PDB file of C-alpha atoms in Angstrom:
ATOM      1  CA  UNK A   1     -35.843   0.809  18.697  1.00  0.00           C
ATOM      2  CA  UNK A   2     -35.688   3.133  21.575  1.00  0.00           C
ATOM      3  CA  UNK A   3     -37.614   6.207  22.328  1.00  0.00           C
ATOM      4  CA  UNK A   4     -34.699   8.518  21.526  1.00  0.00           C
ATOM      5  CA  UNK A   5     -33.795   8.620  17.231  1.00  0.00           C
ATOM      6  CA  UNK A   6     -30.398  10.465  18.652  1.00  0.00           C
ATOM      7  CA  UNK A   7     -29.342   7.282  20.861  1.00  0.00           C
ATOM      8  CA  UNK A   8     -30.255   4.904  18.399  1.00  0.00           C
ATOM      9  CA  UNK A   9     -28.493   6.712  15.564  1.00  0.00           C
ATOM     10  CA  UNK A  10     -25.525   6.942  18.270  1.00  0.00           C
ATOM     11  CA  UNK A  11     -25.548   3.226  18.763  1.00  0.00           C
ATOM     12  CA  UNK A  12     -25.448   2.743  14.920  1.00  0.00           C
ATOM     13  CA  UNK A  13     -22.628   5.200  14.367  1.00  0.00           C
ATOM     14  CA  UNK A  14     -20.911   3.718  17.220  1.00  0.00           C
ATOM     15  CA  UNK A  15     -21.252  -0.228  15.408  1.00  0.00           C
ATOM     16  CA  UNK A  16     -20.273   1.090  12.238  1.00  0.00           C
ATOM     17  CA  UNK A  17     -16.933   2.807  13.464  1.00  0.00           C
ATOM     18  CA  UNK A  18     -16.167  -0.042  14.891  1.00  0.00           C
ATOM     19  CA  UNK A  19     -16.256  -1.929  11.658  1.00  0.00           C
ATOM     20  CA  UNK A  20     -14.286   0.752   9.998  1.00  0.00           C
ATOM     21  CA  UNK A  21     -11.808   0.055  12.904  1.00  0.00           C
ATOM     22  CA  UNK A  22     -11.561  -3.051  12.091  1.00  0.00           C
ATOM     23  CA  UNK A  23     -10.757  -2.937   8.588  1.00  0.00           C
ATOM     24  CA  UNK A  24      -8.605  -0.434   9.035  1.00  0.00           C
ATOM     25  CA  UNK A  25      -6.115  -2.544  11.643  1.00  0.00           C
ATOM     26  CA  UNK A  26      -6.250  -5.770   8.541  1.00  0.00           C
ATOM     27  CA  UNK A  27      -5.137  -2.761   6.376  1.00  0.00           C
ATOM     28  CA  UNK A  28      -2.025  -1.906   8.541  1.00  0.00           C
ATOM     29  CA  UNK A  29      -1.145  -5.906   9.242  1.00  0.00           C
ATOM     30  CA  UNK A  30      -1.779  -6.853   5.139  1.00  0.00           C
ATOM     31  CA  UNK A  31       0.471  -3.756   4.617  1.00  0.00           C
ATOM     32  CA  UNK A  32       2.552  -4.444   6.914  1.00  0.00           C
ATOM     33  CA  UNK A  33       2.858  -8.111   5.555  1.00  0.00           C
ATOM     34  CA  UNK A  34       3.195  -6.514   2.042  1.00  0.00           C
ATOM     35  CA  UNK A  35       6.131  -4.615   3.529  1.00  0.00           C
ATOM     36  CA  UNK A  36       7.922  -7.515   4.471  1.00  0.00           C
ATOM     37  CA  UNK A  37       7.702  -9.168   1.421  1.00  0.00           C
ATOM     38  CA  UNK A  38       8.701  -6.126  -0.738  1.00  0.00           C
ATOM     39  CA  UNK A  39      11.760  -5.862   1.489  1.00  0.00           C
ATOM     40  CA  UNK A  40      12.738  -9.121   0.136  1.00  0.00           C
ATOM     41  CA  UNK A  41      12.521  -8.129  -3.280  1.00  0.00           C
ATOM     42  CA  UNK A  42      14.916  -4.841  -2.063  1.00  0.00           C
ATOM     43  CA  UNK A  43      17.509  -7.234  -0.792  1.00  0.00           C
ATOM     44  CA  UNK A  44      16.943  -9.278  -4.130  1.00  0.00           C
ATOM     45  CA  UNK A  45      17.256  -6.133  -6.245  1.00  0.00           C
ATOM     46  CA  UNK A  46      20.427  -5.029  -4.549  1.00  0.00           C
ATOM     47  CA  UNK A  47      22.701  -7.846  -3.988  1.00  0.00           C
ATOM     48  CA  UNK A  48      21.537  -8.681  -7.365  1.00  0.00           C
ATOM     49  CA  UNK A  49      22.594  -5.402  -9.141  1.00  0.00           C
ATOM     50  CA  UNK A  50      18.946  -5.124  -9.846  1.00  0.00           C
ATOM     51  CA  UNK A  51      17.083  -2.086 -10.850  1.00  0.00           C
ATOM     52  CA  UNK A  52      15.085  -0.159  -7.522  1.00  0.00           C
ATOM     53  CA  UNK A  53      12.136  -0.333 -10.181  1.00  0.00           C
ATOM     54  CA  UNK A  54      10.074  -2.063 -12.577  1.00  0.00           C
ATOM     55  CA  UNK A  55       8.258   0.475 -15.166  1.00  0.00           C
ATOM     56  CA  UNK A  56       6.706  -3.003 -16.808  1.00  0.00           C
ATOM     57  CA  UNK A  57       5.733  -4.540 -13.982  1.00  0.00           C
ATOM     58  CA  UNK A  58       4.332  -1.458 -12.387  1.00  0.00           C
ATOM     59  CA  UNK A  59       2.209  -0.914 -15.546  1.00  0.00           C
ATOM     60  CA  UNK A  60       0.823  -4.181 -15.506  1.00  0.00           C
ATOM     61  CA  UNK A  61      -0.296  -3.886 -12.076  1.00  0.00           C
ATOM     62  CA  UNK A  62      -1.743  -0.995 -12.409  1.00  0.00           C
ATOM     63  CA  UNK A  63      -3.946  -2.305 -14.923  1.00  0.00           C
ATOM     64  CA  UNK A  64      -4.545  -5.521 -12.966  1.00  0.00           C
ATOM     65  CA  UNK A  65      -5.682  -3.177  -9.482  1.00  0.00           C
ATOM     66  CA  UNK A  66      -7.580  -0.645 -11.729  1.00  0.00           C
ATOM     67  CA  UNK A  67     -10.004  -3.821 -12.478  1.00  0.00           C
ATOM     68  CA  UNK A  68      -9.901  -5.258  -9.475  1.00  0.00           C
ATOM     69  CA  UNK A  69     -11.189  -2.001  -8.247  1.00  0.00           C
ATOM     70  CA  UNK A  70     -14.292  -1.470 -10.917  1.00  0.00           C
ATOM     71  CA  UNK A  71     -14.960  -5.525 -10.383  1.00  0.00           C
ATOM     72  CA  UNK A  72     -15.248  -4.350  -6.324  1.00  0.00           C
ATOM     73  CA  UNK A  73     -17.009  -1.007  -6.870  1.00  0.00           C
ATOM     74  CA  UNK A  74     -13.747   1.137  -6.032  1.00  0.00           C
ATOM     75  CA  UNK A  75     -12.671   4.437  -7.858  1.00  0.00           C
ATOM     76  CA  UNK A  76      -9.778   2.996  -9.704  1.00  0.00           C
ATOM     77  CA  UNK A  77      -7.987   6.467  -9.932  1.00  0.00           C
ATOM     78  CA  UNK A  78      -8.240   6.059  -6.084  1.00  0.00           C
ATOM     79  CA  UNK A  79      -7.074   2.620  -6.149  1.00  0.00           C
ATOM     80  CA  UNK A  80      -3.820   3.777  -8.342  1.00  0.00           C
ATOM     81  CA  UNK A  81      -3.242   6.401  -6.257  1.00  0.00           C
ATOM     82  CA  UNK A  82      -3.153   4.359  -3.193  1.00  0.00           C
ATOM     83  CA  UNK A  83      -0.795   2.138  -5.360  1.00  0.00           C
ATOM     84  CA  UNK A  84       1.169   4.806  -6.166  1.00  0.00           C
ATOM     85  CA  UNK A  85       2.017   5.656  -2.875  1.00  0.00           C
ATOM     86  CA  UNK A  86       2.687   2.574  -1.509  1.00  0.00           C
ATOM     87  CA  UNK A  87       5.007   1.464  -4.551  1.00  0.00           C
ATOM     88  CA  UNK A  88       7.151   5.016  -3.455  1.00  0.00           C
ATOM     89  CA  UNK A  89       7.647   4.151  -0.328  1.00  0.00           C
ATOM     90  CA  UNK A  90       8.779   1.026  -1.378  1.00  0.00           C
ATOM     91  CA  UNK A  91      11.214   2.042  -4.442  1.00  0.00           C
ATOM     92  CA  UNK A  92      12.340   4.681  -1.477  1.00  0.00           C
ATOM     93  CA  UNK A  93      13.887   1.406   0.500  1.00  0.00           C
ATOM     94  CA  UNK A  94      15.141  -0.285  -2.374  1.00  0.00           C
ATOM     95  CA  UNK A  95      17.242   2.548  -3.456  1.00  0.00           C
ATOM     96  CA  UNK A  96      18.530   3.073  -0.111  1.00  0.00           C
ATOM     97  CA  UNK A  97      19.411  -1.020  -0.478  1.00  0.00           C
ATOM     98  CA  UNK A  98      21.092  -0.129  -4.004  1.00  0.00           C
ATOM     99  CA  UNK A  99      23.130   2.800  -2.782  1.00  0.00           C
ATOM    100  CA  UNK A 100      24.479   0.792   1.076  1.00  0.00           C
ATOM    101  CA  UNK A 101      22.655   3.626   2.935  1.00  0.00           C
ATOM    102  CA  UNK A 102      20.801   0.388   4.565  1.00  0.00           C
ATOM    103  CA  UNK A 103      22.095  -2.872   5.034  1.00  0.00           C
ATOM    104  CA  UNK A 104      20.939  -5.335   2.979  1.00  0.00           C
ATOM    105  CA  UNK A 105      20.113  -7.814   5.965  1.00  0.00           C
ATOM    106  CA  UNK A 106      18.101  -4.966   7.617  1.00  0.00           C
ATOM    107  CA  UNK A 107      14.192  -4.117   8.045  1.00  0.00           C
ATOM    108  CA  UNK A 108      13.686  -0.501   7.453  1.00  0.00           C
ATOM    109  CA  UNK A 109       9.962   0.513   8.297  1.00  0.00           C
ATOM    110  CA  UNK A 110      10.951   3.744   6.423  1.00  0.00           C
ATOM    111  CA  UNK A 111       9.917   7.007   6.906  1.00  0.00           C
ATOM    112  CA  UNK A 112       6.880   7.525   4.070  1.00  0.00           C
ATOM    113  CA  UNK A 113       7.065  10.748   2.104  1.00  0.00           C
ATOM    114  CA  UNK A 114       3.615  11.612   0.790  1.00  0.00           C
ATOM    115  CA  UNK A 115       5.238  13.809  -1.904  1.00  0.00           C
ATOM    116  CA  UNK A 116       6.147  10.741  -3.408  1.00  0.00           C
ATOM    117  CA  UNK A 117       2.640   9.010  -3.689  1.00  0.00           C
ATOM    118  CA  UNK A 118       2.983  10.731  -7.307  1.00  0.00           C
ATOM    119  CA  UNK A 119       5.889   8.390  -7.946  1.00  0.00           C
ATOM    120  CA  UNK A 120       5.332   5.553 -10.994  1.00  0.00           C
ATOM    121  CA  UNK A 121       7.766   2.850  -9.634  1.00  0.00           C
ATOM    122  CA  UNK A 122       6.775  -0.131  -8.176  1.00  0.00           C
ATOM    123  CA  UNK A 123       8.454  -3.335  -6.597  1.00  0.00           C
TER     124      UNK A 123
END
């Protein structure tokens, strides 16, 4: 410990950003990862004449995250929030799949609306 509580708290804050950092770039790739996977299911859904959205199988995962959160010490109205948003984003792309206004062979990154993090779809 040095001489100076201000450097050493510093030095602290400093290692602890950096962890924060770090999670939050395996956030972006696992979402990113997620993405790609859900873009399959858009393709699916439209050259299947599928629904954009599940209401069941949203339910059920909300459930399944909401415990998964309390099990890891997480809000789980934060946790189906964060859901919620994500799932938008992603019934956003598969209705653009449904309607043609993206091709179905196509990777759209999107552009995420955070009006619709309210939205109760899910992929």
């Amino acid at each position: 410990m040095s001489a100076d509580p201000d450097a050493d708290a510093t030095a602290e804050l400093a290692a602890i950003r950096l962890s924060i950092d770090n999670i939050d770039a395996a956030l972006v790739h696992m979402l990113a990862e997620r993405f790609k996977f859900t873009q399959k299911v858009g393709r699916l859904k439209a050259s299947s004449g599928m629904p954009p959205s599940d209401p069941e199988r949203e339910r059920v995962q909300i459930a399944r995250l909401r415990s998964i959160a309390e099990q890891a010490q997480l809000d789980p109205a934060f946790a189906e929030k964060w859901f919620n948003f994500v799932v938008a984003e992603v019934i956003h792309h598969h209705e653009r799949l449904a309607t043609g206004s993206i091709a179905t062979g196509s990777i759209d990154t999107g552009s995420i609306d955070t009006a619709a993090a309210d939205s109760d779809a899910t992929a």
